[in-house]
mmCIF file of C-alpha atoms in Angstrom:
data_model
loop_
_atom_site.group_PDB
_atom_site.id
_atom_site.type_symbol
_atom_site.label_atom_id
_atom_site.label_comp_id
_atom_site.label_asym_id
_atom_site.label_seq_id
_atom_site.Cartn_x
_atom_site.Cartn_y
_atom_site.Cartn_z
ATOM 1 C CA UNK M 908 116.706 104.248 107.569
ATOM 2 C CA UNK M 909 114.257 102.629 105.816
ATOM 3 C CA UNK M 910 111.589 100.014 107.650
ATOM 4 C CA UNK M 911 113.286 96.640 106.962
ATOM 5 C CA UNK M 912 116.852 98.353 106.379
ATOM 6 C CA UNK M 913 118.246 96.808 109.168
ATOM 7 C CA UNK M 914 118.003 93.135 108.421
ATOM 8 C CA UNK M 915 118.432 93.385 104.663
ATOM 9 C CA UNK M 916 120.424 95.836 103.784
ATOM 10 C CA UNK M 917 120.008 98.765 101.264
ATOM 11 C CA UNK M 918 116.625 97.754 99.041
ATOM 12 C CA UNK M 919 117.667 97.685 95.322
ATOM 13 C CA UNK M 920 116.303 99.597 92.698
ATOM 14 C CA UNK M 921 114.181 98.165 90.314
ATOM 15 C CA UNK M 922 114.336 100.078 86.909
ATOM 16 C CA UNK M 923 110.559 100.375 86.218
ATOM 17 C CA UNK M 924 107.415 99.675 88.751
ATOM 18 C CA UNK M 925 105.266 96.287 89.053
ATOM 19 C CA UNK M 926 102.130 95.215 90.401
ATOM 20 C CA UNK M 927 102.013 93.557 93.646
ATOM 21 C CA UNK M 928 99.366 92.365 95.439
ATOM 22 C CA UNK M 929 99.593 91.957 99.551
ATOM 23 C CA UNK M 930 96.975 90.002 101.541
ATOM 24 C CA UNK M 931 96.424 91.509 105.013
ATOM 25 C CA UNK M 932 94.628 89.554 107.972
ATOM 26 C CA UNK M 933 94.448 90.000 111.692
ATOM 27 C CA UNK M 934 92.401 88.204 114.387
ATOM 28 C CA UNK M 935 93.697 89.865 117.329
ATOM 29 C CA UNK M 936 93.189 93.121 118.957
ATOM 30 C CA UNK M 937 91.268 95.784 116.662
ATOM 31 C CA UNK M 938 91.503 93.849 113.399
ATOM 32 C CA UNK M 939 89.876 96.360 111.363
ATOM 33 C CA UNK M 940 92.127 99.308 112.644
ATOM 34 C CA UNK M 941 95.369 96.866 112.242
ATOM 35 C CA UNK M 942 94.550 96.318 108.419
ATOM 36 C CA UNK M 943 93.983 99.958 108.007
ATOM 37 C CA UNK M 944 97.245 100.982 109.909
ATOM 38 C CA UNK M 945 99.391 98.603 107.142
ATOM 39 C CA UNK M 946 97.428 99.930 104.144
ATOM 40 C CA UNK M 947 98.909 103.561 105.337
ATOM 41 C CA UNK M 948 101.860 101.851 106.044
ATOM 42 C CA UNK M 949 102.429 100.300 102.628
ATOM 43 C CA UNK M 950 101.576 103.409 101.437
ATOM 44 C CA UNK M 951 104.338 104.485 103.197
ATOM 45 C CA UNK M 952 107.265 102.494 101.964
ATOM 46 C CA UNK M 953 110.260 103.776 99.648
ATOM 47 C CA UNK M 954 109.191 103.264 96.317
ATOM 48 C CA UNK M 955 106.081 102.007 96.499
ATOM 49 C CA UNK M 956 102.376 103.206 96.617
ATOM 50 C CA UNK M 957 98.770 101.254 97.386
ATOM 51 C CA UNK M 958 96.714 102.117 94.625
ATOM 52 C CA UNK M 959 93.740 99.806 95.040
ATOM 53 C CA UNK M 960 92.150 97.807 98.114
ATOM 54 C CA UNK M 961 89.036 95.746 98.389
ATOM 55 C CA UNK M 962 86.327 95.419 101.121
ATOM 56 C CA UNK M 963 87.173 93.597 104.402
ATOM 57 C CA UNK M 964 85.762 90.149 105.001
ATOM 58 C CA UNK M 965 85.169 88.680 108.131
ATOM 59 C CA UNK M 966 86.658 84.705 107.916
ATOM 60 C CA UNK M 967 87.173 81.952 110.405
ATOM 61 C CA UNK M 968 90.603 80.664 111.635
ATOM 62 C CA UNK M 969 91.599 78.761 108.523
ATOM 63 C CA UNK M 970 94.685 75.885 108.711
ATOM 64 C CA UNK M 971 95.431 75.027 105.196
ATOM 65 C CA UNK M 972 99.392 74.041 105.506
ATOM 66 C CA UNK M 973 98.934 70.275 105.449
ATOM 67 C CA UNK M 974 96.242 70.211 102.293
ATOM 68 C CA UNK M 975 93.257 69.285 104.126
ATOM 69 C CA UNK M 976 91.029 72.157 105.675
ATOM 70 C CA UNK M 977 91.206 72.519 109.435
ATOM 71 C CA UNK M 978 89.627 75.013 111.284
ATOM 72 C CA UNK M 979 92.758 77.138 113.179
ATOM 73 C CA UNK M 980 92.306 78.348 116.747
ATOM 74 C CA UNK M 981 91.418 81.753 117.956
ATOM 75 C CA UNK M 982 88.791 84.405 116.556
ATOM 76 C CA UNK M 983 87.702 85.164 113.628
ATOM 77 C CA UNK M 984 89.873 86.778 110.985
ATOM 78 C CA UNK M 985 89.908 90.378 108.992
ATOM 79 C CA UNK M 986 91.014 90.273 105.934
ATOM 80 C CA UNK M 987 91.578 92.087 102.772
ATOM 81 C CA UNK M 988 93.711 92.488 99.874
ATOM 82 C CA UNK M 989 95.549 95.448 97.978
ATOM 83 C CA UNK M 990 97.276 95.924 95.139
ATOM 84 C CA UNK M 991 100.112 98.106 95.461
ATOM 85 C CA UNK M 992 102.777 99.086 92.676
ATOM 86 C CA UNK M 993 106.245 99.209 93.705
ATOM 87 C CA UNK M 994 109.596 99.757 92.747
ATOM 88 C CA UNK M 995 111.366 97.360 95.640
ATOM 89 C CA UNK M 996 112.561 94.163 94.543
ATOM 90 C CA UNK M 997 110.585 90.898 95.338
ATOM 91 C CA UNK M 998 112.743 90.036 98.433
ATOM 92 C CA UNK M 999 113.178 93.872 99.778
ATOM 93 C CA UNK M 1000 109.131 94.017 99.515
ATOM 94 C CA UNK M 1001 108.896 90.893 101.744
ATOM 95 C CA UNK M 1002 111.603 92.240 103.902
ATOM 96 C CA UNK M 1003 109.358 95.384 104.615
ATOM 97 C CA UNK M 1004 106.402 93.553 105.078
ATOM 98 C CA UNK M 1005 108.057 91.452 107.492
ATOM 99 C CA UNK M 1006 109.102 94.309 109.584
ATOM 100 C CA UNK M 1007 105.866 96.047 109.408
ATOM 101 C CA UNK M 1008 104.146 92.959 111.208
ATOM 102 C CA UNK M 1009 106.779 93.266 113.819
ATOM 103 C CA UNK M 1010 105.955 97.024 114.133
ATOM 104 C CA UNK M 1011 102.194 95.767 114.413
ATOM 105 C CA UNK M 1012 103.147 93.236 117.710
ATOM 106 C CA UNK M 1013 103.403 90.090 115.530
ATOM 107 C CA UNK M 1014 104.538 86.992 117.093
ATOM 108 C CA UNK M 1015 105.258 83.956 115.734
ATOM 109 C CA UNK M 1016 105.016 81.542 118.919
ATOM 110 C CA UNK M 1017 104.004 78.510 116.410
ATOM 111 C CA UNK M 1018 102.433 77.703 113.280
ATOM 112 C CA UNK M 1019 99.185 79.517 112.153
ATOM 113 C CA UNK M 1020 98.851 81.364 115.815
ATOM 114 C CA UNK M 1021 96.452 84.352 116.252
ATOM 115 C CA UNK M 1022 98.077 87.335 114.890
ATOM 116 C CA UNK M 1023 97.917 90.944 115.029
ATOM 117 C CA UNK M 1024 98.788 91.568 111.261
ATOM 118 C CA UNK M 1025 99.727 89.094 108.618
ATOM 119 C CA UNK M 1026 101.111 90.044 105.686
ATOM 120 C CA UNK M 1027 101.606 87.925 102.558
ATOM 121 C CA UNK M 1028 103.129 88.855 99.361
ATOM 122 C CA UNK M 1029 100.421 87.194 96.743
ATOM 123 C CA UNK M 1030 101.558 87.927 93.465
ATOM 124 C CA UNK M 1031 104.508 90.085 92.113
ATOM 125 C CA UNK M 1032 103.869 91.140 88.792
ATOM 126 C CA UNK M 1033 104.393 87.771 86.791
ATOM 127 C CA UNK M 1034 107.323 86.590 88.598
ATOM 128 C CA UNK M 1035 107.077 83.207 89.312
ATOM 129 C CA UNK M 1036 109.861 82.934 92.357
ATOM 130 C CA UNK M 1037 110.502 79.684 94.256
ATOM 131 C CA UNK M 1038 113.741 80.314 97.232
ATOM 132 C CA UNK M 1039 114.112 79.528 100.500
ATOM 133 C CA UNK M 1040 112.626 82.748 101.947
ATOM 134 C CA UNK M 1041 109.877 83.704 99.600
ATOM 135 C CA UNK M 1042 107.295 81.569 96.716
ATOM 136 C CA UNK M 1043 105.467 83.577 94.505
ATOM 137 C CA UNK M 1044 102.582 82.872 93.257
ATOM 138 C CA UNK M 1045 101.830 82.070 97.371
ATOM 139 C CA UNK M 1046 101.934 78.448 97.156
ATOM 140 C CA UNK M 1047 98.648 78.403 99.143
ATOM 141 C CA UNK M 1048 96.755 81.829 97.901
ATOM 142 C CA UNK M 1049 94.614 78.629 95.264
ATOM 143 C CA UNK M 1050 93.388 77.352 99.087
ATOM 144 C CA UNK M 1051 92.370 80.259 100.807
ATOM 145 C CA UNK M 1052 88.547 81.644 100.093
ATOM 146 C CA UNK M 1053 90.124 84.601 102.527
ATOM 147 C CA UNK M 1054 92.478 85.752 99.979
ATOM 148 C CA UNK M 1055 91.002 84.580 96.589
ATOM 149 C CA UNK M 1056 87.967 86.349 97.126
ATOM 150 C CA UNK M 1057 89.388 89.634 98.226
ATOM 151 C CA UNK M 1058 91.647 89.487 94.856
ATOM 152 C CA UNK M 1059 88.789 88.318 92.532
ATOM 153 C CA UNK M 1060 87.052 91.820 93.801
ATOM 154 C CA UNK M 1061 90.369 94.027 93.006
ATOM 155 C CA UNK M 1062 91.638 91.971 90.450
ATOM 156 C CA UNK M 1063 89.146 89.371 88.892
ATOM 157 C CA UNK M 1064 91.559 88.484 86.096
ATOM 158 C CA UNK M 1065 94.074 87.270 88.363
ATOM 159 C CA UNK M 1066 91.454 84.748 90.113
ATOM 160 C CA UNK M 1067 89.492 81.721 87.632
ATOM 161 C CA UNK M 1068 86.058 80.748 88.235
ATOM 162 C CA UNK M 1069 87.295 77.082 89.409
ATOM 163 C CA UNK M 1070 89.545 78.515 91.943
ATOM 164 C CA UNK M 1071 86.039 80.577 93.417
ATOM 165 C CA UNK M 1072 84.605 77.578 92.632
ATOM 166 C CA UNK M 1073 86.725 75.301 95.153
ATOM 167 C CA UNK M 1074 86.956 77.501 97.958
ATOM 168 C CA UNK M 1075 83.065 78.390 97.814
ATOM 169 C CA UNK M 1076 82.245 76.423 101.300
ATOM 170 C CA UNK M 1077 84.266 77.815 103.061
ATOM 171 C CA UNK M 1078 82.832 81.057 105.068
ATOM 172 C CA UNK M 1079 83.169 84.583 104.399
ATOM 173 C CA UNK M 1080 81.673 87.588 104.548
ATOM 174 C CA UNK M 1081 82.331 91.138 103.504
ATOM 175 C CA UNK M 1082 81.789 93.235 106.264
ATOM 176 C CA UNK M 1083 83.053 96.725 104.772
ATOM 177 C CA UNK M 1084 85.077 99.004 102.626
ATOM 178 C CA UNK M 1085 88.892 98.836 103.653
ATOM 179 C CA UNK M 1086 89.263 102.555 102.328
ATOM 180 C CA UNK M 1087 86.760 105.195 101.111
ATOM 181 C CA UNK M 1088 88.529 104.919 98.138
ATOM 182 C CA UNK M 1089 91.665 104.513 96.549
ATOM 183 C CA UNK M 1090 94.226 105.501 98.180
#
């Protein structure tokens, strides 16, 4: 049985392969090794392979949910983006990343808490997808200097100069490659 399986059923079959592109974060535990873990893991999943990743950036606690910036509790973040092409439908791919954060000890005791891995489906090939469980574009990716960043370094075409632009104060640094190379 496949990771994910469990709560959502069989995944369906998508006929040909699209771009995704996950950001990872963590801020408890061993960050660094938690972000590598889930790029083997999405590696891992049925129909799907990570074919690029960028560096990991070090980033504080960021609380973006309301529209004005507000430092989060807890310690500094890890985070990183990859792309990954897969062959799992939009809501199967959030279904797996879902139970791959429970696999990594994620809890979800309130809004924006530490976490040991955080997952969050970015962008899935063009799809523009607005339901209950899952938005995509991310509705808050635009916000986030911790995400953007990463993306612009993987995948500058998918990231303006304005949105750089607007997220520019806010602190982050790259600390190191994710992988050696691509996966």
């Amino acid at each position: 049985m496949r990771v994910g399986d469990q709560q959502r059923g069989e995944s369906r079959r998508q006929s040909s392969l699209v771009v995704a592109y996950v950001a990872l974060g963590a801020n408890l535990g061993d960050a660094v090794v938690a972000l590598r873990w889930a790029v083997k893991a999405l590696h891992g999943l049925p129909q799907t392979r990570v074919h690029q990743a960028s560096s990991l950036y070090k980033t504080s606690p960021l609380d973006t949910d309301s529209g004005d910036e507000a430092r989060a509790r807890g310690a500094d973040y890890v985070n990183a983006v990859v792309a990954i092409e897969t062959g799992l439908s939009a809501p199967d791919l959030l279904a797996q990343l879902q139970a791959l954060e429970l696999l990594a000890g994620r809890e979800r005791p309130y809004r924006n808490a530490p976490r040991t891995l955080d997952l969050d489906l970015l962008l899935y090939g063009s799809a523009r997808i607005d339901s209950v469980w899952l938005t995509v574009p991310h509705p808050r990716m635009a916000l986030r200097a911790f995400v953007l960043v990463p993306l612009a370094e993987i995948a500058p075409g998918e990231v303006s100069a304005e949105q750089l632009k607007a997220v520019e104060h806010q602190a982050i640094e790259r600390i190191e490659p994710l992988m050696a190379q691509t996966v």
